[in-house]
Short mmCIF file of C-alpha atoms in Angstrom, two decimals:
data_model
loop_
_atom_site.label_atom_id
_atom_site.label_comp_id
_atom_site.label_asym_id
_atom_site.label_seq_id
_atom_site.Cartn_x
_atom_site.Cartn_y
_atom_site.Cartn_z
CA UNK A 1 -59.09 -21.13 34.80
CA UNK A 2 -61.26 -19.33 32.44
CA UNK A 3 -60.12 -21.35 29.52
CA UNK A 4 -60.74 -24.47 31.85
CA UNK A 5 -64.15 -23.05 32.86
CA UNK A 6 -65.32 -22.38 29.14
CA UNK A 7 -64.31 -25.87 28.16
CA UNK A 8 -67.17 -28.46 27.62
CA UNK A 9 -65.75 -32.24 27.87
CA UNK A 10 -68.36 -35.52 26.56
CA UNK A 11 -68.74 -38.05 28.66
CA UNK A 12 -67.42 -40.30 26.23
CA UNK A 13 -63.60 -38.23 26.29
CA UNK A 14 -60.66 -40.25 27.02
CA UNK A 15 -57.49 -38.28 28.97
CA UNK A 16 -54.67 -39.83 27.40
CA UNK A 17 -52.37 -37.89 30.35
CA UNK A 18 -53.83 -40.54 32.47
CA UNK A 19 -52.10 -43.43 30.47
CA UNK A 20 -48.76 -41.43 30.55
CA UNK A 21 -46.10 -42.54 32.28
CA UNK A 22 -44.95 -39.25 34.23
CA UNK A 23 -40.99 -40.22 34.84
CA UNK A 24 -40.36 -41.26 31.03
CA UNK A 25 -42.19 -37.86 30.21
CA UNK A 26 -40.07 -36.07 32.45
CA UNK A 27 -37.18 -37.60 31.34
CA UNK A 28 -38.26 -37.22 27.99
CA UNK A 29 -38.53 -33.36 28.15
CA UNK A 30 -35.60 -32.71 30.12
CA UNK A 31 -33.45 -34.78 27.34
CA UNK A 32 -35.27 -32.28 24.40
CA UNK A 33 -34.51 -29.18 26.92
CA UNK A 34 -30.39 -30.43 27.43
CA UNK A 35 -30.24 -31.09 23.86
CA UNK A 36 -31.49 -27.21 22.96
CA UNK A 37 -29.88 -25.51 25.31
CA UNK A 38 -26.35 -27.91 23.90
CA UNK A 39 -27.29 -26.89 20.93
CA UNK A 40 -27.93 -23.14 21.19
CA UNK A 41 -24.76 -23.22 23.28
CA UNK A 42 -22.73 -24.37 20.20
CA UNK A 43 -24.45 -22.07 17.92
CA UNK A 44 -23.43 -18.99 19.93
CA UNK A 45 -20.02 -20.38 20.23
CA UNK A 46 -20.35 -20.61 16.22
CA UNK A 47 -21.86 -17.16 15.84
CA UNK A 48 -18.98 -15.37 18.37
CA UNK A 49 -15.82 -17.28 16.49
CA UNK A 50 -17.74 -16.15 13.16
CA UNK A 51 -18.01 -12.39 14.55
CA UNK A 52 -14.28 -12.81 15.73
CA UNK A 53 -13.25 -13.98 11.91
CA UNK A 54 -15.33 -11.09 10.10
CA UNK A 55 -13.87 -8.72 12.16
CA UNK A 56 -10.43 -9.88 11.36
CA UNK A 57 -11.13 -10.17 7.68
CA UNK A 58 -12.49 -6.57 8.11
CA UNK A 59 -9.76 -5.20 10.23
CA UNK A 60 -7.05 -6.76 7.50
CA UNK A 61 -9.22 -6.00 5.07
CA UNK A 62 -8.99 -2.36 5.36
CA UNK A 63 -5.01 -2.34 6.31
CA UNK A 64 -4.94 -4.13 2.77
CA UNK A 65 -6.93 -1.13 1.28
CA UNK A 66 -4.80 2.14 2.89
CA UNK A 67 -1.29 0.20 2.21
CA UNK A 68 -3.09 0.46 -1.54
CA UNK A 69 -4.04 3.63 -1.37
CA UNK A 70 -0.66 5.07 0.33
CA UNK A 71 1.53 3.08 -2.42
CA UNK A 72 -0.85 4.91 -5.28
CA UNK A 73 -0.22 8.02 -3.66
CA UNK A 74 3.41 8.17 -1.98
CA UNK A 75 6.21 7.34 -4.11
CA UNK A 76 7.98 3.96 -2.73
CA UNK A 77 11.73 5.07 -2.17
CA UNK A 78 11.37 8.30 -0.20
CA UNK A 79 7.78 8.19 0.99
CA UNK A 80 6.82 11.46 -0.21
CA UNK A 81 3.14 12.40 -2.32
CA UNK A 82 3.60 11.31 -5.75
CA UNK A 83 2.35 14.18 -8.97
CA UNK A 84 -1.29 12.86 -8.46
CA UNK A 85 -1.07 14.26 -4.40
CA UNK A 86 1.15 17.66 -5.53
CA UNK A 87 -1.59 18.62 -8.24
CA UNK A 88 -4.38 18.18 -6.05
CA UNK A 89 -2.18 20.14 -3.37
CA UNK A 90 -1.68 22.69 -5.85
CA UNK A 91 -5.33 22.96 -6.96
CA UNK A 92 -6.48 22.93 -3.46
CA UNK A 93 -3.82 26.20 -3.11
CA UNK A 94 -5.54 27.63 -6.20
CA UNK A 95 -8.94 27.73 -4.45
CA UNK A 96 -7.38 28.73 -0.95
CA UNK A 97 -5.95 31.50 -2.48
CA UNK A 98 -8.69 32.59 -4.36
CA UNK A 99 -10.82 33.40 -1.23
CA UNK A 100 -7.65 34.48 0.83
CA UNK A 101 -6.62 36.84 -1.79
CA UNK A 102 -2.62 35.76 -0.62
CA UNK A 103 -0.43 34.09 -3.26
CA UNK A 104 1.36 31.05 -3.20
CA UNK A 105 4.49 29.51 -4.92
CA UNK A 106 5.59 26.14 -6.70
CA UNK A 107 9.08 24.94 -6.69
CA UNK A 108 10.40 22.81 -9.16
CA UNK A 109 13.57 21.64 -7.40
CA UNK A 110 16.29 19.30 -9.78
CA UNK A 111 19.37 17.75 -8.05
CA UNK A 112 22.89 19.01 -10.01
CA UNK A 113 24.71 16.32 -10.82
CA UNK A 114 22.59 13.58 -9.76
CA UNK A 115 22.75 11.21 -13.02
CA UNK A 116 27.10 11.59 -12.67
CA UNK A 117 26.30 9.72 -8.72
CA UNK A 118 23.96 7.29 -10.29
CA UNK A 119 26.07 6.22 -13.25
CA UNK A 120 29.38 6.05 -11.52
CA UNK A 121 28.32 4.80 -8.25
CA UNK A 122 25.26 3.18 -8.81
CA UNK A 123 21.19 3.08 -7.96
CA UNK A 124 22.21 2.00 -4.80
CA UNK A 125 24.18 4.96 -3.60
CA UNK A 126 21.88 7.09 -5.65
CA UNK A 127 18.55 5.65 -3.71
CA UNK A 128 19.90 6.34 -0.34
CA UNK A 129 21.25 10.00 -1.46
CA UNK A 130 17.56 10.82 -2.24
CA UNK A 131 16.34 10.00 0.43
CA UNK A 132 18.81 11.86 2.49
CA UNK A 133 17.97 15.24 -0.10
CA UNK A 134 14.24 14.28 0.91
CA UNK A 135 14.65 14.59 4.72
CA UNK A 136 16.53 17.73 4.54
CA UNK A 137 13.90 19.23 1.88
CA UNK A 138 11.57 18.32 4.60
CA UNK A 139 13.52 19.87 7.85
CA UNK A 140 13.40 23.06 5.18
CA UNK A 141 10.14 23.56 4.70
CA UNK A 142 6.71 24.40 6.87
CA UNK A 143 4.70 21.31 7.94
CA UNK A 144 1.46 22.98 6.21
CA UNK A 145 3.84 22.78 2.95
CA UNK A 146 3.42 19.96 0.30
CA UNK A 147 7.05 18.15 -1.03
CA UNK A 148 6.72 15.45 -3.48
CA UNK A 149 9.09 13.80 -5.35
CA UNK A 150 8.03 13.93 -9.07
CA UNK A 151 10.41 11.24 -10.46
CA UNK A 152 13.97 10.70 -11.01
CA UNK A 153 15.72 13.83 -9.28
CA UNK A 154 13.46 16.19 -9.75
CA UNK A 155 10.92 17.01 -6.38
CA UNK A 156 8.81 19.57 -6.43
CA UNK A 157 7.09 22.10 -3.69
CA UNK A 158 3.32 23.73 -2.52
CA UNK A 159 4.61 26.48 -0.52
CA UNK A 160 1.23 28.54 0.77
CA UNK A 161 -0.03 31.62 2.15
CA UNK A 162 3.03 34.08 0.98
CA UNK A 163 2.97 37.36 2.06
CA UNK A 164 5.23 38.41 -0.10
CA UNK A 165 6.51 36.82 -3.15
CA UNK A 166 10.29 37.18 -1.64
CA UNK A 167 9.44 34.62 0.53
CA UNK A 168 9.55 32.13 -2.08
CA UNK A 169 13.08 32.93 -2.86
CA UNK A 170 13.93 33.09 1.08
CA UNK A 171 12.97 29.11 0.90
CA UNK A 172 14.67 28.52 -1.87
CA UNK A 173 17.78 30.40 -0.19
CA UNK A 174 17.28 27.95 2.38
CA UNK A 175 17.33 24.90 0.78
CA UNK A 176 20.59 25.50 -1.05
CA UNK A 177 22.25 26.16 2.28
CA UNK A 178 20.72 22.85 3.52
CA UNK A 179 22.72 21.21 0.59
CA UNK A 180 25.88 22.67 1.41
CA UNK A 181 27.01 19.93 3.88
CA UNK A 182 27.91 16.54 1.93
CA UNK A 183 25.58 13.59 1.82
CA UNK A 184 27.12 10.44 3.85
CA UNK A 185 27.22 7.41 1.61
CA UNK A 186 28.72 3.74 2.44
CA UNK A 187 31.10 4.40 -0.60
CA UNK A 188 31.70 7.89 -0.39
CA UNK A 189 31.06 11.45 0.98
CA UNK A 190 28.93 13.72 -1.75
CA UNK A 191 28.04 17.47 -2.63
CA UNK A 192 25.15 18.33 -4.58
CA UNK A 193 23.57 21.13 -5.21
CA UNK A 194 20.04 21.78 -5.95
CA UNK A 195 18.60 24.08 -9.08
CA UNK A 196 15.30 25.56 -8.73
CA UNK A 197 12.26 27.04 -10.41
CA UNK A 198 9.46 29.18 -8.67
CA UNK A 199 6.24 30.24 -10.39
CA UNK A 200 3.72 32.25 -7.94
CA UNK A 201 -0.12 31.96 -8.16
CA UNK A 202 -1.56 33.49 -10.15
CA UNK A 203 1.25 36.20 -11.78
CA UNK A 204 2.69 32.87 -13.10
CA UNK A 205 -0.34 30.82 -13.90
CA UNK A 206 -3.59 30.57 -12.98
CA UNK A 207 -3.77 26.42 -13.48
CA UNK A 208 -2.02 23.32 -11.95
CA UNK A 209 -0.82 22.47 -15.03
CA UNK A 210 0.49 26.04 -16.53
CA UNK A 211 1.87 26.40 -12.55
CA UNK A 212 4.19 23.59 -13.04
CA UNK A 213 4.99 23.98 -16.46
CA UNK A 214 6.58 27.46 -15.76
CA UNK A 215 8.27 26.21 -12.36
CA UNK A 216 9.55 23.46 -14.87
CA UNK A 217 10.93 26.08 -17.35
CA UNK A 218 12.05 28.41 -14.75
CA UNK A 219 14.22 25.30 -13.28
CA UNK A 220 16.08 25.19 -16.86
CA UNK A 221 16.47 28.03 -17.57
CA UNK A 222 18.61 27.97 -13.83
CA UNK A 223 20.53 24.57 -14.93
CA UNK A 224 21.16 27.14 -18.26
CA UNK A 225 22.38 29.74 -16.59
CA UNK A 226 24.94 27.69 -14.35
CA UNK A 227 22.83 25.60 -11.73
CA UNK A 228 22.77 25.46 -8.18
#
């Protein structure tokens, strides 16, 4: 009204509303309104199948990207942390231990006899016997305890907050009783026995590297001395 009231018309003015005709106009918007409403009916149709595809693409997406990161850090036959995991293990011990003031122990653990299974028997009987040393390397130790398997035969341990330095050689005691039973192939029953080197933090390095070089040493010097 106080537009309407503020508005000045001439005399002269022609209202072309007057020479409208009012059904074709209504008709006319109605048609524009259906058609925008059709149309912003699709588009959110559009937008919600869109939103439904990224979020697939997103969700497979990152699947794609831990399978990736497991297979660069887990070794494919036995599913255990490959060296990259054990030496950040190890140098996450290092610091652990540092502020704890309580030692811990790497095991460098080397199957006896292993290459005789695999050469006379085959990869496939030797496959399936490592993963059967795996699981009972892993019923063995403490769940806060890193096993990988380093390549080959060879696995190796992160056992943490010792007490006592014995208790390194208790787990070790362990595992070689959790050998004695045979291994159930498809070709044959087998014994193996397992040969192992400790080095303690930090009496027997202060480093990952000079930590698994010595448990590495320590492990011949066992196969030297008669294995198992």
């Amino acid at each position: 009204y106080t537009g309407m009231a503020a508005a000045v018309f001439a005399p002269s003015c022609v209202s072309l509303a007057s020479q409208t005709n009012l059904n074709w106009l209504a008709i006319t918007i109605g048609g524009l309104t259906f058609c925008i409403l059709i149309i912003t009916l699709i588009l959110s149709i559009l937008d919600s199948r869109l939103e439904s595809k990224t979020h697939m693409y997103a969700k497979s997406l990152k699947s794609a990207n831990d399978q990736l990161m497991h297979m660069a850090t887990h070794d494919v036959l036995t599913d255990l942390p490959n060296r990259l995991v054990l030496c950040e293990r190890i140098q996450h011990a290092i610091h652990v231990s540092q502020r704890s003031k309580k030692s811990f122990a790497v095991l460098y653990i080397d199957l006896d006899g292993f290459k005789v299974v695999n050469d006379s028997l085959g990869h496939q009987i030797g496959d399936s016997l490592l993963k059967q040393v795996s699981e009972r390397l892993k019923d063995v130790l403490r769940k806060e305890d890193t096993l990988s398997r380093i390549g080959g035969d060879e696995f190796a341990a992160v056992v943490e907050d010792l007490n006592d330095t014995d208790n390194a050689m208790g787990i070790c005691e362990q595992i070689n009783q959790a050998m004695i039973l045979p291994f159930k192939t498809t070709r044959a029953e087998l014994n193996i026995s397992t040969s192992i080197g400790i080095a303690i933090f930090p009496n027997d390095g202060e480093s990952v590297e000079i930590l698994l070089h010595n448990a590495d040493a320590a492990m011949y010097e066992v196969k030297r001395s008669g294995r198992n």
